[in-house]
Amino acid sequence: MPPTDPTHAPEPVARVERLVKIHRSDTSEVQALRGVDARFAAGVVTALVGPSGSGKSSLLRILALMDTPSAGTVVVAGTDTTSASPAEIRRIRRDVLGIVRQRPTHNLYPQLDVVGHLRQASAQRGLGRRERDAVVAHLLDTVGLAHRRRSRPAQLSGGEQQRLAVATAMVGTPALVLADEPTAELDRESAAAVVELLGAAGRAGAGVVVATHDPAVVAAADVVYTLHHGTLTSETGTATGVTHTVIDDAGRLQLPPEVLARFPSRRATMAIVDDTVVLRPEEPS
């Protein structure tokens, strides 16, 4: 896990502060994110978990610069993207981000074979021809697709397609790799291979952020952020098993759903006992 002391923690590869996202239509308004603060460190795999509609995909899309927040700050690789120029946004997308979408075919071009995908990604990253060939050869071995180098997506299994998508995202060693439910449509063996590749990206120094419902992805993560109703309710370090509950700038305590259920009246009594803060459900009158 990254250091917990903010005065000594290095600048994360990405961070969001007071992040709000509101989806509006002619007849309704949905607040997908409600003042989220989160940091994503280099070399750390972070899993975003929570029920459908909790805000995982909204947060991931904003980090991927595929959507803009309604309010708040988004900093990626030291650049405040909420005030960045279009040229700066294009540079970050090209040089910093690697993105893996949920549906394998959404990551790939039907007319390109495996090698063609990796060469195109290398060219987009600005790699020279000699470096490009070396990167392609390395990634083919890394994801186990050397024997499928001339196959197009329709000739690959779902697991092979997603491994190719991860390999394409890893071209040029991006600082931030973002994956949205990357194992959702895969069998267990194929999913395990994708999880290992994302872990390898983290070990290579990338910040990896994965929105997921998959327990295997959660188990492989270094940090787990739990979202509920658009709020970040807790942060858990998988190595330590310690869960930190989030307190926002207004002093509001974000309780995980299983703890919130113990407070049906949404009221609590609070006491300080020695150096411990104790919350108890309100006694019925």
Short mmCIF file of C-alpha atoms in Angstrom, two decimals:
data_model
loop_
_atom_site.label_atom_id
_atom_site.label_comp_id
_atom_site.label_asym_id
_atom_site.label_seq_id
_atom_site.Cartn_x
_atom_site.Cartn_y
_atom_site.Cartn_z
CA MET A 1 0.00 0.00 0.00
CA PRO A 2 1.10 3.61 -0.45
CA PRO A 3 2.17 5.53 2.64
CA THR A 4 -0.73 6.66 4.82
CA ASP A 5 0.94 9.81 6.10
CA PRO A 6 -0.04 12.52 3.57
CA THR A 7 2.92 14.69 4.56
CA HIS A 8 5.33 12.00 3.34
CA ALA A 9 3.27 10.38 0.58
CA PRO A 10 4.52 10.95 -2.97
CA GLU A 11 2.26 12.73 -5.42
CA PRO A 12 -0.14 10.07 -6.75
CA VAL A 13 -0.42 9.38 -10.44
CA ALA A 14 -4.05 10.53 -10.17
CA ARG A 15 -6.28 12.10 -7.54
CA VAL A 16 -9.78 13.48 -7.34
CA GLU A 17 -11.05 16.02 -4.82
CA ARG A 18 -14.67 16.87 -3.96
CA LEU A 19 -15.69 15.14 -7.18
CA VAL A 20 -19.33 15.54 -8.18
CA LYS A 21 -21.03 14.11 -11.25
CA ILE A 22 -24.66 14.86 -12.05
CA HIS A 23 -26.46 13.22 -14.97
CA ARG A 24 -29.35 15.40 -16.16
CA SER A 25 -32.20 14.74 -18.55
CA ASP A 26 -35.33 16.71 -19.40
CA THR A 27 -37.24 15.00 -16.61
CA SER A 28 -34.74 13.93 -13.96
CA GLU A 29 -31.40 14.48 -12.28
CA VAL A 30 -29.15 11.73 -10.91
CA GLN A 31 -26.15 12.50 -8.73
CA ALA A 32 -23.70 9.74 -9.67
CA LEU A 33 -20.80 11.04 -7.51
CA ARG A 34 -21.18 13.07 -4.33
CA GLY A 35 -17.98 14.79 -3.27
CA VAL A 36 -15.53 11.90 -3.72
CA ASP A 37 -11.90 12.31 -2.58
CA ALA A 38 -9.49 9.57 -3.69
CA ARG A 39 -5.82 9.05 -4.51
CA PHE A 40 -4.32 6.48 -6.90
CA ALA A 41 -0.64 5.78 -6.37
CA ALA A 42 1.96 4.51 -8.82
CA GLY A 43 2.67 0.80 -8.46
CA VAL A 44 -0.63 0.18 -6.67
CA VAL A 45 -3.62 -1.82 -7.96
CA THR A 46 -6.86 -0.23 -6.72
CA ALA A 47 -10.21 -2.00 -7.00
CA LEU A 48 -13.39 0.10 -7.12
CA VAL A 49 -16.25 -1.94 -5.70
CA GLY A 50 -19.88 -1.35 -4.86
CA PRO A 51 -23.35 -2.20 -6.17
CA SER A 52 -24.52 -1.20 -9.61
CA GLY A 53 -25.21 2.53 -9.61
CA SER A 54 -22.69 3.23 -6.84
CA GLY A 55 -20.55 5.47 -9.08
CA LYS A 56 -17.69 3.13 -10.03
CA SER A 57 -18.03 3.56 -13.79
CA SER A 58 -18.63 7.30 -13.49
CA LEU A 59 -15.41 7.69 -11.51
CA LEU A 60 -13.49 5.53 -13.97
CA ARG A 61 -14.79 7.44 -17.00
CA ILE A 62 -13.74 10.74 -15.44
CA LEU A 63 -10.26 9.39 -14.66
CA ALA A 64 -10.07 8.18 -18.28
CA LEU A 65 -10.95 11.72 -19.48
CA MET A 66 -13.95 10.26 -21.29
CA ASP A 67 -16.30 12.39 -19.21
CA THR A 68 -16.08 15.64 -17.28
CA PRO A 69 -17.14 16.21 -13.65
CA SER A 70 -19.96 18.54 -12.67
CA ALA A 71 -17.73 19.89 -9.90
CA GLY A 72 -14.45 19.10 -8.21
CA THR A 73 -10.85 18.57 -9.25
CA VAL A 74 -9.26 15.78 -11.29
CA VAL A 75 -5.45 15.68 -11.41
CA VAL A 76 -3.74 13.14 -13.68
CA ALA A 77 0.06 12.95 -13.88
CA GLY A 78 0.33 16.34 -12.20
CA THR A 79 -2.08 18.14 -14.54
CA ASP A 80 -5.41 19.53 -13.38
CA THR A 81 -7.54 18.14 -16.20
CA THR A 82 -10.58 20.23 -15.26
CA SER A 83 -8.76 23.35 -16.48
CA ALA A 84 -6.41 21.78 -19.03
CA SER A 85 -6.39 22.74 -22.69
CA PRO A 86 -7.57 20.29 -25.38
CA ALA A 87 -3.92 19.81 -26.39
CA GLU A 88 -2.96 18.86 -22.82
CA ILE A 89 -5.88 16.41 -22.63
CA ARG A 90 -4.76 14.78 -25.88
CA ARG A 91 -1.20 14.51 -24.54
CA ILE A 92 -2.36 12.80 -21.35
CA ARG A 93 -4.53 10.36 -23.27
CA ARG A 94 -1.62 9.55 -25.58
CA ASP A 95 1.24 9.41 -23.09
CA VAL A 96 -0.25 8.61 -19.68
CA LEU A 97 -3.40 6.50 -19.98
CA GLY A 98 -4.00 2.88 -20.85
CA ILE A 99 -7.70 1.93 -21.02
CA VAL A 100 -9.40 -1.48 -21.03
CA ARG A 101 -13.16 -1.54 -21.58
CA GLN A 102 -15.51 -4.23 -20.30
CA ARG A 103 -16.54 -5.78 -23.60
CA PRO A 104 -13.44 -7.19 -25.33
CA THR A 105 -14.62 -6.28 -28.83
CA HIS A 106 -15.00 -2.62 -27.79
CA ASN A 107 -11.23 -2.46 -27.30
CA LEU A 108 -10.32 -3.86 -30.72
CA TYR A 109 -10.56 -3.18 -34.46
CA PRO A 110 -12.02 -6.06 -36.49
CA GLN A 111 -9.75 -5.42 -39.50
CA LEU A 112 -6.46 -5.56 -37.53
CA ASP A 113 -4.65 -8.71 -36.47
CA VAL A 114 -2.90 -9.07 -33.10
CA VAL A 115 0.38 -7.60 -34.32
CA GLY A 116 -1.46 -4.80 -36.10
CA HIS A 117 -3.14 -3.74 -32.85
CA LEU A 118 0.16 -3.59 -31.00
CA ARG A 119 1.93 -1.75 -33.82
CA GLN A 120 -0.85 0.79 -34.08
CA ALA A 121 -0.81 1.38 -30.32
CA SER A 122 2.99 1.76 -30.45
CA ALA A 123 2.73 4.32 -33.23
CA GLN A 124 0.08 6.27 -31.30
CA ARG A 125 2.44 6.35 -28.31
CA GLY A 126 5.12 7.84 -30.54
CA LEU A 127 7.52 4.87 -30.47
CA GLY A 128 10.11 4.58 -33.24
CA ARG A 129 10.05 1.61 -35.61
CA ARG A 130 12.94 -0.25 -33.95
CA GLU A 131 11.52 0.28 -30.48
CA ARG A 132 8.07 -0.61 -31.79
CA ASP A 133 9.20 -4.05 -32.98
CA ALA A 134 10.86 -4.79 -29.64
CA VAL A 135 7.75 -3.73 -27.70
CA VAL A 136 5.47 -5.83 -29.90
CA ALA A 137 7.64 -8.93 -29.47
CA HIS A 138 7.82 -8.45 -25.69
CA LEU A 139 4.09 -7.97 -25.26
CA LEU A 140 3.22 -10.92 -27.48
CA ASP A 141 5.24 -13.12 -25.13
CA THR A 142 3.92 -11.40 -22.01
CA VAL A 143 0.25 -12.02 -22.85
CA GLY A 144 0.82 -15.40 -24.47
CA LEU A 145 -0.37 -14.47 -27.95
CA ALA A 146 2.77 -15.01 -30.02
CA HIS A 147 1.14 -18.04 -31.67
CA ARG A 148 -1.90 -15.89 -32.58
CA ARG A 149 0.04 -12.96 -33.99
CA ARG A 150 -1.78 -12.98 -37.35
CA SER A 151 -5.27 -13.63 -35.95
CA ARG A 152 -8.00 -11.00 -36.08
CA PRO A 153 -10.38 -10.43 -33.13
CA ALA A 154 -13.13 -12.63 -34.61
CA GLN A 155 -10.65 -15.53 -34.63
CA LEU A 156 -9.74 -15.09 -30.95
CA SER A 157 -11.55 -16.33 -27.87
CA GLY A 158 -13.00 -13.80 -25.44
CA GLY A 159 -10.07 -14.32 -23.10
CA GLU A 160 -7.55 -13.85 -25.91
CA GLN A 161 -9.34 -10.70 -27.02
CA GLN A 162 -9.18 -9.22 -23.53
CA ARG A 163 -5.51 -10.19 -23.12
CA LEU A 164 -4.83 -8.38 -26.39
CA ALA A 165 -6.78 -5.38 -25.07
CA VAL A 166 -4.65 -5.31 -21.91
CA ALA A 167 -1.47 -5.66 -23.98
CA THR A 168 -2.56 -2.75 -26.18
CA ALA A 169 -3.25 -0.64 -23.08
CA MET A 170 0.22 -1.46 -21.70
CA VAL A 171 2.14 -0.29 -24.79
CA GLY A 172 4.53 2.49 -23.87
CA THR A 173 4.33 1.75 -20.12
CA PRO A 174 1.46 4.14 -19.30
CA ALA A 175 1.49 5.69 -15.84
CA LEU A 176 -2.21 5.00 -15.28
CA VAL A 177 -4.07 1.87 -16.44
CA LEU A 178 -7.87 1.96 -16.12
CA ALA A 179 -10.06 -1.12 -16.55
CA ASP A 180 -13.85 -1.30 -16.39
CA GLU A 181 -15.10 -4.77 -15.39
CA PRO A 182 -12.35 -6.41 -17.49
CA THR A 183 -13.22 -9.97 -16.38
CA ALA A 184 -17.02 -9.71 -16.46
CA GLU A 185 -17.47 -11.68 -19.68
CA LEU A 186 -14.64 -14.19 -19.22
CA ASP A 187 -14.42 -17.71 -17.86
CA ARG A 188 -12.41 -18.28 -14.69
CA GLU A 189 -9.17 -19.27 -16.42
CA SER A 190 -9.25 -16.36 -18.84
CA ALA A 191 -10.17 -13.97 -16.04
CA ALA A 192 -7.21 -15.15 -13.97
CA ALA A 193 -4.88 -14.41 -16.88
CA VAL A 194 -6.23 -10.86 -17.20
CA VAL A 195 -5.93 -10.31 -13.44
CA GLU A 196 -2.29 -11.41 -13.60
CA LEU A 197 -1.59 -8.99 -16.46
CA LEU A 198 -3.11 -6.06 -14.56
CA GLY A 199 -1.06 -7.04 -11.52
CA ALA A 200 2.06 -7.10 -13.70
CA ALA A 201 1.28 -3.55 -14.85
CA GLY A 202 1.15 -2.49 -11.21
CA ARG A 203 4.42 -4.24 -10.40
CA ALA A 204 5.97 -2.44 -13.36
CA GLY A 205 5.10 0.87 -11.71
CA ALA A 206 1.73 1.85 -13.19
CA GLY A 207 -1.17 2.98 -11.10
CA VAL A 208 -3.92 0.48 -11.94
CA VAL A 209 -7.59 1.22 -11.23
CA VAL A 210 -10.19 -1.50 -11.84
CA ALA A 211 -13.96 -1.16 -11.46
CA THR A 212 -15.16 -4.65 -10.64
CA HIS A 213 -17.62 -7.05 -9.06
CA ASP A 214 -15.14 -9.94 -9.37
CA PRO A 215 -13.86 -11.29 -6.01
CA ALA A 216 -10.68 -12.51 -7.74
CA VAL A 217 -9.86 -8.96 -8.87
CA VAL A 218 -10.56 -7.63 -5.37
CA ALA A 219 -8.32 -10.28 -3.81
CA ALA A 220 -5.47 -9.33 -6.16
CA ALA A 221 -5.77 -5.57 -5.47
CA ASP A 222 -3.56 -3.65 -3.05
CA VAL A 223 -6.29 -1.18 -2.10
CA VAL A 224 -10.07 -1.51 -2.25
CA TYR A 225 -12.28 1.58 -2.45
CA THR A 226 -15.95 0.90 -1.68
CA LEU A 227 -18.54 3.24 -3.17
CA HIS A 228 -22.22 3.46 -2.26
CA HIS A 229 -24.79 5.92 -3.63
CA GLY A 230 -22.03 7.99 -5.20
CA THR A 231 -19.96 8.35 -2.03
CA LEU A 232 -16.66 6.74 -1.10
CA THR A 233 -17.53 4.89 2.11
CA SER A 234 -14.30 3.05 2.91
CA GLU A 235 -10.71 2.28 1.93
CA THR A 236 -9.21 -1.13 2.71
CA GLY A 237 -5.60 -2.23 2.41
CA THR A 238 -5.68 -5.89 1.44
CA ALA A 239 -2.22 -6.60 2.89
CA THR A 240 -3.19 -5.30 6.34
CA GLY A 241 -6.91 -5.97 6.27
CA VAL A 242 -7.44 -2.55 7.85
CA THR A 243 -10.49 -0.63 6.66
CA HIS A 244 -10.56 3.16 6.93
CA THR A 245 -13.95 4.85 6.99
CA VAL A 246 -14.07 8.12 5.08
CA ILE A 247 -14.87 11.48 6.71
CA ASP A 248 -15.65 14.29 4.29
CA ASP A 249 -14.73 17.97 4.63
CA ALA A 250 -18.05 18.73 6.32
CA GLY A 251 -17.25 16.19 9.04
CA ARG A 252 -19.75 13.62 7.79
CA LEU A 253 -18.80 10.01 8.44
CA GLN A 254 -19.33 7.69 5.47
CA LEU A 255 -20.42 4.36 6.95
CA PRO A 256 -20.23 1.16 4.89
CA PRO A 257 -23.71 -0.32 4.19
CA GLU A 258 -23.25 -3.22 6.62
CA VAL A 259 -22.47 -0.75 9.42
CA LEU A 260 -25.13 1.74 8.36
CA ALA A 261 -27.72 -1.02 8.75
CA ARG A 262 -27.05 -0.93 12.50
CA PHE A 263 -28.41 2.63 12.61
CA PRO A 264 -31.98 2.28 11.28
CA SER A 265 -33.03 5.68 12.63
CA ARG A 266 -29.97 7.31 10.99
CA ARG A 267 -29.15 8.77 14.41
CA ALA A 268 -26.33 7.85 16.76
CA THR A 269 -25.04 8.81 20.16
CA MET A 270 -21.36 9.67 20.28
CA ALA A 271 -18.96 9.49 23.20
CA ILE A 272 -15.22 9.80 23.64
CA VAL A 273 -13.92 7.05 25.92
CA ASP A 274 -10.24 7.52 26.68
CA ASP A 275 -8.91 8.17 23.16
CA THR A 276 -11.64 6.19 21.39
CA VAL A 277 -14.70 7.63 19.66
CA VAL A 278 -17.71 5.39 20.26
CA LEU A 279 -20.87 5.52 18.13
CA ARG A 280 -24.01 3.74 19.33
CA PRO A 281 -27.43 3.47 17.67
CA GLU A 282 -29.98 5.87 19.09
CA GLU A 283 -32.06 4.24 21.82
CA PRO A 284 -35.74 3.94 20.89
CA SER A 285 -37.89 6.44 22.74
#
